[in-house]
Tab-separated table of C-alpha atoms in Angstrom:
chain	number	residue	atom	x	y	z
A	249	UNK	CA	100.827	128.452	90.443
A	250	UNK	CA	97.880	128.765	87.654
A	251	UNK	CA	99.139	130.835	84.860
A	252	UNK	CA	96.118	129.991	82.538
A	253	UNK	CA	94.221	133.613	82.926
A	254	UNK	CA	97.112	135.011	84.539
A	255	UNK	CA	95.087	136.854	86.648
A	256	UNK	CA	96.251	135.075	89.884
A	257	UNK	CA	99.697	136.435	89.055
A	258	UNK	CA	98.930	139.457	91.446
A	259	UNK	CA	102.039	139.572	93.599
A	260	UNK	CA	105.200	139.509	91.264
A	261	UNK	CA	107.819	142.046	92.052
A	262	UNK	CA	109.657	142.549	88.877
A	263	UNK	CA	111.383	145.644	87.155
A	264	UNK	CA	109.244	148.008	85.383
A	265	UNK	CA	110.795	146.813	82.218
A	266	UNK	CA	109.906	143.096	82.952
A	267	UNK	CA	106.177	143.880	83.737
A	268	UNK	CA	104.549	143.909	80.327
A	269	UNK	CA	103.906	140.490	79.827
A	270	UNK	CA	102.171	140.074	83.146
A	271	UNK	CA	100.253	143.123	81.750
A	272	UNK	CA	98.917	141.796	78.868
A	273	UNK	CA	98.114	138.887	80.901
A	274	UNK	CA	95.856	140.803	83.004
A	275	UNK	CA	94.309	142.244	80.007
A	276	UNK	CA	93.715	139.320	77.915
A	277	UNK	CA	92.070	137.774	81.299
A	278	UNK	CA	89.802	140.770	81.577
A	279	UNK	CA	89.102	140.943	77.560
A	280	UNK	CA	88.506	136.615	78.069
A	281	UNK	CA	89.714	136.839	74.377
A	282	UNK	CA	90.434	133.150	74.127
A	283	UNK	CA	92.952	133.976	71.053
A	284	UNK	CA	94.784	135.449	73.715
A	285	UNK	CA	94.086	133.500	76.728
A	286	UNK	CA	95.007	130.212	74.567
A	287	UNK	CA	98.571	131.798	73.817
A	288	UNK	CA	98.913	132.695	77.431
A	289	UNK	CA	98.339	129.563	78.883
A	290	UNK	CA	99.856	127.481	76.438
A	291	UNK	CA	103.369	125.958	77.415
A	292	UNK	CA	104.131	126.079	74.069
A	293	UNK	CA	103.610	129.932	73.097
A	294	UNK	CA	106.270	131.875	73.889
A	295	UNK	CA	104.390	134.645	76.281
A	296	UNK	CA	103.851	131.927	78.621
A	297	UNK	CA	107.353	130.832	78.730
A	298	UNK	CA	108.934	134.047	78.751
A	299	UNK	CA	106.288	134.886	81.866
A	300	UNK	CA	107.346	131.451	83.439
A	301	UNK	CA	110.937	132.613	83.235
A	302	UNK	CA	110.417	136.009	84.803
A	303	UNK	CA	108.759	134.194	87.598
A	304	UNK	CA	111.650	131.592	88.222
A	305	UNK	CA	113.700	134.377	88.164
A	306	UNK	CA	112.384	136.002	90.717
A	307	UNK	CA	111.067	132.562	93.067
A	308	UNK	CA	115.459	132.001	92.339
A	309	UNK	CA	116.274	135.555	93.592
A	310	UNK	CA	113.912	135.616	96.905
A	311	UNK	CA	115.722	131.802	97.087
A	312	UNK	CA	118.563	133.042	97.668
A	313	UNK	CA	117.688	135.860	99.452
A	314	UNK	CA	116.603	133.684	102.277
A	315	UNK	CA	119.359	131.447	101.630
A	316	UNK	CA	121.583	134.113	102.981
A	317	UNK	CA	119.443	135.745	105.806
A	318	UNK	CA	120.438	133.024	109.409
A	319	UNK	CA	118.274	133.249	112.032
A	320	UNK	CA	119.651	132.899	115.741
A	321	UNK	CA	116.958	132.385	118.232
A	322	UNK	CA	117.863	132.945	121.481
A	323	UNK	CA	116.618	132.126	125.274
A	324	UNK	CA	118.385	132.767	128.545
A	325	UNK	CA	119.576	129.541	129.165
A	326	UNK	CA	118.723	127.116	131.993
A	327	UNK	CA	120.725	124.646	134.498
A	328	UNK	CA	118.074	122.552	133.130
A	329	UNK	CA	118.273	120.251	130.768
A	330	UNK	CA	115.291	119.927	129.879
A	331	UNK	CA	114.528	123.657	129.874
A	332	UNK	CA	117.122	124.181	127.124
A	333	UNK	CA	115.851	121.092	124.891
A	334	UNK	CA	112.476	123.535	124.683
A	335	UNK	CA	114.336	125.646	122.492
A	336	UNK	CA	115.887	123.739	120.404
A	337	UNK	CA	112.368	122.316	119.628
A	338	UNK	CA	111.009	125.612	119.280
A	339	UNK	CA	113.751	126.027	116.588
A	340	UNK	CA	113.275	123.120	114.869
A	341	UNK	CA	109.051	124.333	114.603
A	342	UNK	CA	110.130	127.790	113.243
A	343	UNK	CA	112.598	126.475	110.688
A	344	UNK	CA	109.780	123.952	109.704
A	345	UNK	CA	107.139	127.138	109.380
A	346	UNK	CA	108.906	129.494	107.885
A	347	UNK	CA	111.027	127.182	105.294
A	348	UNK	CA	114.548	129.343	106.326
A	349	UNK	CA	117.287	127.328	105.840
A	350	UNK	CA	119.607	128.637	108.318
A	351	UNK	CA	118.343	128.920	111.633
A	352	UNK	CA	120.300	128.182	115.041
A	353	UNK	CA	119.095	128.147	118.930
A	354	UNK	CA	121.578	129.583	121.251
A	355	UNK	CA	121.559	130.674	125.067
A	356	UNK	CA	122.513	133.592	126.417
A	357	UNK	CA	124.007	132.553	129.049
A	358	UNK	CA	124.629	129.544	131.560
A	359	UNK	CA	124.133	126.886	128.697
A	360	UNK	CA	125.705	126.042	124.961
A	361	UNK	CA	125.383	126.754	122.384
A	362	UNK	CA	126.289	130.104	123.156
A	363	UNK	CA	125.357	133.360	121.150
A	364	UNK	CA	128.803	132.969	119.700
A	365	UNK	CA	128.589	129.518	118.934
A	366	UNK	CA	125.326	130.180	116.768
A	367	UNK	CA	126.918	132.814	115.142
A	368	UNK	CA	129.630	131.262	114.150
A	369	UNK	CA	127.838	128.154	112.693
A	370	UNK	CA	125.644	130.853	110.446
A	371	UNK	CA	128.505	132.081	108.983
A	372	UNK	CA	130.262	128.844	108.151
A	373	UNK	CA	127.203	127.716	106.577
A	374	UNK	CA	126.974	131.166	104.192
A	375	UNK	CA	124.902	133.356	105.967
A	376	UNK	CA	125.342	137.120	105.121
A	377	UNK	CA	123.035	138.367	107.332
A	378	UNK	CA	122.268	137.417	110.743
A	379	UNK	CA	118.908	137.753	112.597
A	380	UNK	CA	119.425	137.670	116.252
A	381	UNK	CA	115.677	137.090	117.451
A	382	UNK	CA	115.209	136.873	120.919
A	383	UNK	CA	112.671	134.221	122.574
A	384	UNK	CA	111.744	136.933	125.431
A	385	UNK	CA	109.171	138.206	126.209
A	386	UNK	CA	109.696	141.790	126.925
A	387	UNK	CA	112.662	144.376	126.158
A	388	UNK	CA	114.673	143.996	129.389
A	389	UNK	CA	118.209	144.203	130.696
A	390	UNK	CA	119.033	140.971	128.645
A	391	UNK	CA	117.753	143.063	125.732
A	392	UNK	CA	118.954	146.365	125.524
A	393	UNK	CA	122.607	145.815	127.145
A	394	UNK	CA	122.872	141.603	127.427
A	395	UNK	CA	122.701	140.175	124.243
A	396	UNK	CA	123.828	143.332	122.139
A	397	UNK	CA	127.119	142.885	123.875
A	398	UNK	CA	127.402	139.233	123.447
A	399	UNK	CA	126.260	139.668	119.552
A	400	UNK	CA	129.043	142.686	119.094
A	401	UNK	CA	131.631	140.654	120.456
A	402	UNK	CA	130.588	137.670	118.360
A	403	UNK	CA	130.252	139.990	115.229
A	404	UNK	CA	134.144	140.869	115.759
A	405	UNK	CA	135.145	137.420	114.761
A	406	UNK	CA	133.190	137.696	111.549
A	407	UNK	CA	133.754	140.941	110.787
A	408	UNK	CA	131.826	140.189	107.011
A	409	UNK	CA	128.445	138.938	108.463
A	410	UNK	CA	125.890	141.922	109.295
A	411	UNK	CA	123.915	141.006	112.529
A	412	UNK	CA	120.580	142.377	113.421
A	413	UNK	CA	118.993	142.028	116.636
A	414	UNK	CA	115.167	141.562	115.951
A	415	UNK	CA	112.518	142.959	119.249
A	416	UNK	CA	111.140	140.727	121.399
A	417	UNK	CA	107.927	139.035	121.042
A	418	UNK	CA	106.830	141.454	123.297
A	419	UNK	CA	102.874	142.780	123.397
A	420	UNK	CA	101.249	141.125	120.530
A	421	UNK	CA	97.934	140.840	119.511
A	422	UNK	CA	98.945	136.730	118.953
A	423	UNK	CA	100.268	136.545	122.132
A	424	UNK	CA	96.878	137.834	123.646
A	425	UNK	CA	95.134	135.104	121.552
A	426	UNK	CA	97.240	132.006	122.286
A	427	UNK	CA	96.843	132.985	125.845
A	428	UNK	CA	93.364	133.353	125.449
A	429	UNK	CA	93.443	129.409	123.964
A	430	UNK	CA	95.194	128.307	126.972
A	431	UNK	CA	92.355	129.881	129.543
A	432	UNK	CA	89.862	128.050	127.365
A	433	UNK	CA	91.921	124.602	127.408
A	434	UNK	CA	92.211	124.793	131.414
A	435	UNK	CA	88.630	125.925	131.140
A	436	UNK	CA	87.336	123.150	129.582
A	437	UNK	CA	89.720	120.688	132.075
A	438	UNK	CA	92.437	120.164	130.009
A	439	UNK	CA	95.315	119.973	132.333
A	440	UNK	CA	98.713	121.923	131.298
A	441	UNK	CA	101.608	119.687	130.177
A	442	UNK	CA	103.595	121.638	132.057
A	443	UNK	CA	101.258	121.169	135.161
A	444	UNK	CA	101.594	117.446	135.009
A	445	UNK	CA	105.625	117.724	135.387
């Protein structure tokens, strides 16, 4: 992060309280005072360090925050092996993406882990809060009656985790463009790994 003009400190959610250093920032940025923009970028002066703190602070608060949000992702399952190894490399992709610590692949049903089994392992690695987010497409049977009973039942075992069952990817404008990239790959001949199965 650039503190030197602090002006690319834009998105810093502290307590009113906390916010007048990041203020004066701002203003000594706009004045370009350089009396005041050397004391705010300097390591040494004690604006900058005090905003530095404020800003670990809050970077060590969001930390933590994610730290104890789990995310379950969860398919239907498959007699398949291979089927069911698909989503535990689509898990390993989103924990990659997003940076979230905690994050578990389960199936609803037919194959393990199970629903239960993921929530379980969230728990017993700290996890506060559970996001159950299904890998379905739309909002179903399995949805609205499926895996709301399987999570409920789950939850009863850990009574002090809060679960939260996310919607379905559903109709999305990202959807409508990655399908779009697939009709231009099989446009331009590139063959389907799938296909090639």
């Amino acid at each position: 992060m650039h503190l030197a003009g602090c002006s690319y400190v834009t998105h810093v959610f502290l307590p009113s309280h906390r916010r007048l250093v990041l203020f004066q920032c701002r203003i000594a940025a706009r004045r370009r005072r350089p009396a005041d923009l050397q004391q705010v970028a300097d390591p040494q002066s004690k604006r900058c360090a005090r905003l530095q703190r404020l800003l670990a602070q809050q970077q060590g608060v969001e930390r933590m925050s994610q730290e104890a949000t789990a995310v379950v992702i969860v398919d239907h399952g498959s007699r398949k092996e291979t089927s069911n190894r698909m989503l535990q490399d689509f898990v390993d992709l989103y924990r990659n993406n997003s940076g979230r610590q905690i994050v578990e692949g389960a199936h609803m049903e037919i194959a393990k882990p199970t629903i239960a089994d993921a929530i379980s392992k969230c728990a017993s690695a700290g996890a506060s809060t559970i996001i159950i987010a299904p890998y379905f497409l739309s909002r179903g049977r399995h949805i609205q009656e499926d895996i709301p009973a399987l999570v409920a039942a789950a939850q009863e075992q850990h009574p002090q985790v809060k679960c939260v069952i996310a919607e379905p990817i559903g109709i999305d404008p990202l959807m409508a463009q990655l399908i779009e990239m697939r009709v231009l790959s099989a446009s331009a001949g590139t063959p389907c790994k799938s296909a090639e199965v």
